[in-house]
């Protein structure tokens, strides 16, 4: 039975919850509901009319009545009070009376035939801003270092005033960890300083309700040291408060407020907790806070007045406990414990009681669930009358904070009041029970079109009313079935929710409300739109001043939505400037200035959604020039230069360039001296003697160099002997009996003083001779005459000025002038390696006979004649050059079976020496001739040749016959002009064969045998490219073979080439001719 009762109670609670969410249409009968009333604590401005609000709704419209201080207030009898039409609001005209006459506790009752609702007790009080009493405040004289409290003590006002301290000029007095204002408004000094002396410490009180400010008389404070106090004691003795006569030493902290080691504080739940600890001490103590029994609520805690005040807002029961404040300086510390208790005026646990709309025979519950500290008491009333004094109703049962209604009947409608109170306050709530029989109706307007962005949530309403409560069902499109599944969520109030809308959710929806008295349906529509997105966002820009910048903002949106684009700068409107040009998808800023820097935001709005993107614009420019150049730490050879950087214009300075002008030697010309990183503003400059320095500094950032700074003052260095000698000292001859010594002169900056000249020294290297020295004016060379030819010299050049000589110079080396070599190479001979290659050898010419820089050797060679009979002379000379100290070289590309002549010369930078005696050598005959002899003596070969000859004869006869048939053509034989050693090809028109010439120019066959004339030749592996000389036209293939003509100047040119031999053609020649024809 008990279990059944509990289940019934739960069911009743659930039904009551659903009913409480109903809003009764105003065209239906219902008890009154108060919709607006004045605050419980109503502080009025005495200069304005008093308006006490009380508005209510109901069917029929309710009438209003008031009580004042617990008794009926007859408004009609008070000529100063009127009631607003269709309302219970009182308007009290105080133009003829005092506002304080209408102070009191007011309560409004709204009533119709279905019940009565009552307002809170409204306490009306007049605001007050009393004046400070006129009092003379004595000057305060204190010793430096002691603590001091200046009392404000404002007059009590309603509400309490806001306190602040100012001077005669209405400027707030500066506060710090040493000087601060307490929560009561007093001004505390942890220790006073001489600078605290002033005669205008003024406390002001601002009364917010009347917007008036009251001022206390100024307070004069004189802070003196002990000697000054003794000197002025007589003048102030009668009308001055003295706080100390002893010298003040440093001391550990003590608390000025609160007093003692501990204190307690009570705060109400939901209010603001403020605790303060102000300490005195020397030096000034620092204040810190901890919670003994836990941590501070981070989001609700703040520290004010230089950590002296701890504030916790929206206090809850968890904020109760012990708090420790500690004051500390270097001499010690002190702490104070504040025990905080949290009380609570009544507050709702699950909301105030809700209206009930019940059909006859239904059940319901009114719940008045609240809490507080201490626990509040709960009382019920019906239509403003305590429920115990109301008519009995068997369908109603009161159980502490709950009223249970069972089987209600028509005529049971009423308004119930729940009053929850404890010593810190009360809650009063009205809730009606309205017994109705009403068919369902849908309150949501028909044919609403809901528009939602894809993937967003959408709620489609079906607010309804009916008694009994209607049941809501939803259908889509064809109404083939109710909405169900994970896609749809049904709320108790009839709303259907789609958490992630998709395009397929678009369409027509029908909501149907049903109860036992009828049915009602409503149609709504859903359109799912594509989201608005910024596809190309504006990007971070770094732009130089004066240029243009473009921020792009390209948007994609649903075609049925019209987007609007707005631009913001630093979250505010764009400046009204013609340089800012707005386009459909971009913002252009021309002629950018530094004021244009900031964050630009593109915001795209449609009626359903929006998107935004931001980008920062940084405007850069060349840095401003450095300023305030100063020279310090001046020494003979150095100085310290400091400067102040100019504005870097958003681009960090990378380096500083320091330049100087030498007004003594090079006035008007600036030279780079050194660079320092952009993080430095000083440079230690190493200087040269005998210079009148003027410095300037340039700054470099990513844009470029700044303008130069203003010049520094002149800094002169004293002259001194040279620090260095000329560089690039060298010696060479221009003729065979001189030596030219040259060097790079010192610059004016390097001279270190006036009278610059050079001390030039030389001696022969090979003999132990003394240095010869001459003095040369400011020049760059000296010529030594009558020197031996090409001998080594040691050279030195030293810089000298009027203040001394430079350091000992380093020794350089050179040679006197060259002459032509005086000797030819000896032991010159040739080794023939094959029919086209020979190797020439010689002995190196002694160095002393070369008389100059050895450049190499030249081999002159020429073909005298072919060794075949009846061949003319060949006198075309060839030259091969072998650079460096070579003693042999290759002569390639020779003619086989030929006689060659050659000689060798050495050459230096001046020219060639005499030629060696002319030598001769013969090249080998070659491989073809040898094979010819061997083959021609063979019998089989002779027979073969005879057969070939017969075949040729037959062919010639055939060609002759063909020629006669086609006509006669003259044929001129050119037997004496065989310039080409190769045979001529057969002519197509006369079938003749080119003539074959067996001369000496044919190439040897591969595999030709080694010459058998007994000449010793070197192995091929001993050859190298170097041995082949350096002729002008001579070239070598990649495989090392020689191509092209040999270099050299032609001494004579052969005029003709005759037959190589008068012998009859051999069989091998005939075979070659036949092979060529075929």
PDB file of C-alpha atoms in Angstrom, residues 72-160:
ATOM      1  CA  UNK A  72      -5.918  48.847   4.465  1.00  0.00           C
ATOM      2  CA  UNK A  73      -4.774  51.901   2.514  1.00  0.00           C
ATOM      3  CA  UNK A  74      -7.748  53.952   1.288  1.00  0.00           C
ATOM      4  CA  UNK A  75      -6.257  55.505  -1.808  1.00  0.00           C
ATOM      5  CA  UNK A  76      -9.358  57.488  -2.685  1.00  0.00           C
ATOM      6  CA  UNK A  77      -9.038  59.463   0.543  1.00  0.00           C
ATOM      7  CA  UNK A  78      -5.502  60.670  -0.256  1.00  0.00           C
ATOM      8  CA  UNK A  79      -5.527  63.579  -2.756  1.00  0.00           C
ATOM      9  CA  UNK A  80      -1.796  63.131  -3.477  1.00  0.00           C
ATOM     10  CA  UNK A  81      -2.174  59.525  -4.652  1.00  0.00           C
ATOM     11  CA  UNK A  82      -3.511  58.334  -8.011  1.00  0.00           C
ATOM     12  CA  UNK A  83      -3.682  54.891  -9.622  1.00  0.00           C
ATOM     13  CA  UNK A  84      -2.613  54.252 -13.198  1.00  0.00           C
ATOM     14  CA  UNK A  85      -5.462  53.081 -15.471  1.00  0.00           C
ATOM     15  CA  UNK A  86      -5.849  49.295 -15.859  1.00  0.00           C
ATOM     16  CA  UNK A  87      -3.163  48.867 -13.233  1.00  0.00           C
ATOM     17  CA  UNK A  88      -2.616  48.918  -9.507  1.00  0.00           C
ATOM     18  CA  UNK A  89       0.473  51.162  -9.718  1.00  0.00           C
ATOM     19  CA  UNK A  90       0.441  54.080  -7.253  1.00  0.00           C
ATOM     20  CA  UNK A  91       1.711  57.512  -8.217  1.00  0.00           C
ATOM     21  CA  UNK A  92       2.319  59.783  -5.173  1.00  0.00           C
ATOM     22  CA  UNK A  93       2.718  63.488  -5.897  1.00  0.00           C
ATOM     23  CA  UNK A  94       5.146  64.947  -3.337  1.00  0.00           C
ATOM     24  CA  UNK A  95       5.170  68.463  -4.707  1.00  0.00           C
ATOM     25  CA  UNK A  96       2.964  69.599  -1.830  1.00  0.00           C
ATOM     26  CA  UNK A  97       4.121  67.169   0.840  1.00  0.00           C
ATOM     27  CA  UNK A  98       7.311  65.679   2.173  1.00  0.00           C
ATOM     28  CA  UNK A  99       8.478  62.396   0.705  1.00  0.00           C
ATOM     29  CA  UNK A 100       9.300  61.058   4.155  1.00  0.00           C
ATOM     30  CA  UNK A 101       5.564  61.224   4.989  1.00  0.00           C
ATOM     31  CA  UNK A 102       5.021  58.299   2.631  1.00  0.00           C
ATOM     32  CA  UNK A 103       7.698  56.017   4.016  1.00  0.00           C
ATOM     33  CA  UNK A 104       6.353  52.618   5.087  1.00  0.00           C
ATOM     34  CA  UNK A 105       5.588  49.047   4.070  1.00  0.00           C
ATOM     35  CA  UNK A 106       3.206  48.652   1.104  1.00  0.00           C
ATOM     36  CA  UNK A 107       1.530  45.515  -0.263  1.00  0.00           C
ATOM     37  CA  UNK A 108      -0.695  45.163  -3.339  1.00  0.00           C
ATOM     38  CA  UNK A 109      -3.524  42.635  -3.905  1.00  0.00           C
ATOM     39  CA  UNK A 110      -4.876  41.787  -7.389  1.00  0.00           C
ATOM     40  CA  UNK A 111      -8.281  40.074  -7.320  1.00  0.00           C
ATOM     41  CA  UNK A 112     -10.942  38.617  -9.628  1.00  0.00           C
ATOM     42  CA  UNK A 113     -13.692  36.018  -9.141  1.00  0.00           C
ATOM     43  CA  UNK A 114     -11.188  33.155  -9.530  1.00  0.00           C
ATOM     44  CA  UNK A 115      -8.790  34.251  -6.794  1.00  0.00           C
ATOM     45  CA  UNK A 116      -6.415  36.890  -5.386  1.00  0.00           C
ATOM     46  CA  UNK A 117      -2.639  37.386  -5.815  1.00  0.00           C
ATOM     47  CA  UNK A 118      -0.531  39.522  -3.444  1.00  0.00           C
ATOM     48  CA  UNK A 119       2.765  41.383  -3.991  1.00  0.00           C
ATOM     49  CA  UNK A 120       5.855  41.404  -1.790  1.00  0.00           C
ATOM     50  CA  UNK A 121       6.052  43.765   1.146  1.00  0.00           C
ATOM     51  CA  UNK A 122       7.533  46.839  -0.480  1.00  0.00           C
ATOM     52  CA  UNK A 123       9.530  48.928   2.029  1.00  0.00           C
ATOM     53  CA  UNK A 124       9.592  52.552   0.854  1.00  0.00           C
ATOM     54  CA  UNK A 125      12.379  54.750   2.280  1.00  0.00           C
ATOM     55  CA  UNK A 126      13.647  58.162   1.366  1.00  0.00           C
ATOM     56  CA  UNK A 127      17.292  58.500   0.329  1.00  0.00           C
ATOM     57  CA  UNK A 128      19.403  60.774   2.528  1.00  0.00           C
ATOM     58  CA  UNK A 129      22.634  62.659   1.939  1.00  0.00           C
ATOM     59  CA  UNK A 130      23.345  64.655   5.101  1.00  0.00           C
ATOM     60  CA  UNK A 131      26.055  67.316   5.341  1.00  0.00           C
ATOM     61  CA  UNK A 132      29.245  67.001   7.327  1.00  0.00           C
ATOM     62  CA  UNK A 133      29.251  68.960  10.512  1.00  0.00           C
ATOM     63  CA  UNK A 134      31.362  72.111  10.351  1.00  0.00           C
ATOM     64  CA  UNK A 135      34.383  71.365  12.488  1.00  0.00           C
ATOM     65  CA  UNK A 136      37.864  72.771  12.738  1.00  0.00           C
ATOM     66  CA  UNK A 137      40.433  70.055  12.189  1.00  0.00           C
ATOM     67  CA  UNK A 138      43.788  70.670  13.828  1.00  0.00           C
ATOM     68  CA  UNK A 139      46.954  70.248  11.760  1.00  0.00           C
ATOM     69  CA  UNK A 140      48.668  66.939  12.326  1.00  0.00           C
ATOM     70  CA  UNK A 141      52.448  66.976  12.848  1.00  0.00           C
ATOM     71  CA  UNK A 142      54.134  63.583  12.741  1.00  0.00           C
ATOM     72  CA  UNK A 143      57.645  62.329  12.731  1.00  0.00           C
ATOM     73  CA  UNK A 144      58.929  60.796   9.532  1.00  0.00           C
ATOM     74  CA  UNK A 145      58.580  57.017   9.472  1.00  0.00           C
ATOM     75  CA  UNK A 146      55.629  56.589  11.867  1.00  0.00           C
ATOM     76  CA  UNK A 147      52.214  55.259  10.820  1.00  0.00           C
ATOM     77  CA  UNK A 148      49.214  57.547  10.410  1.00  0.00           C
ATOM     78  CA  UNK A 149      45.421  57.204   9.948  1.00  0.00           C
ATOM     79  CA  UNK A 150      43.327  60.061   8.539  1.00  0.00           C
ATOM     80  CA  UNK A 151      39.690  59.488   9.544  1.00  0.00           C
ATOM     81  CA  UNK A 152      36.931  60.256   7.074  1.00  0.00           C
ATOM     82  CA  UNK A 153      33.827  59.415   9.223  1.00  0.00           C
ATOM     83  CA  UNK A 154      31.173  60.442   6.664  1.00  0.00           C
ATOM     84  CA  UNK A 155      27.613  61.102   7.805  1.00  0.00           C
ATOM     85  CA  UNK A 156      25.266  58.127   7.592  1.00  0.00           C
ATOM     86  CA  UNK A 157      23.333  58.168   4.337  1.00  0.00           C
ATOM     87  CA  UNK A 158      20.782  56.011   2.604  1.00  0.00           C
ATOM     88  CA  UNK A 159      22.195  54.197   0.779  1.00  0.00           C
ATOM     89  CA  UNK A 160      25.757  54.475   2.211  1.00  0.00           C
TER      90      UNK A 160
END
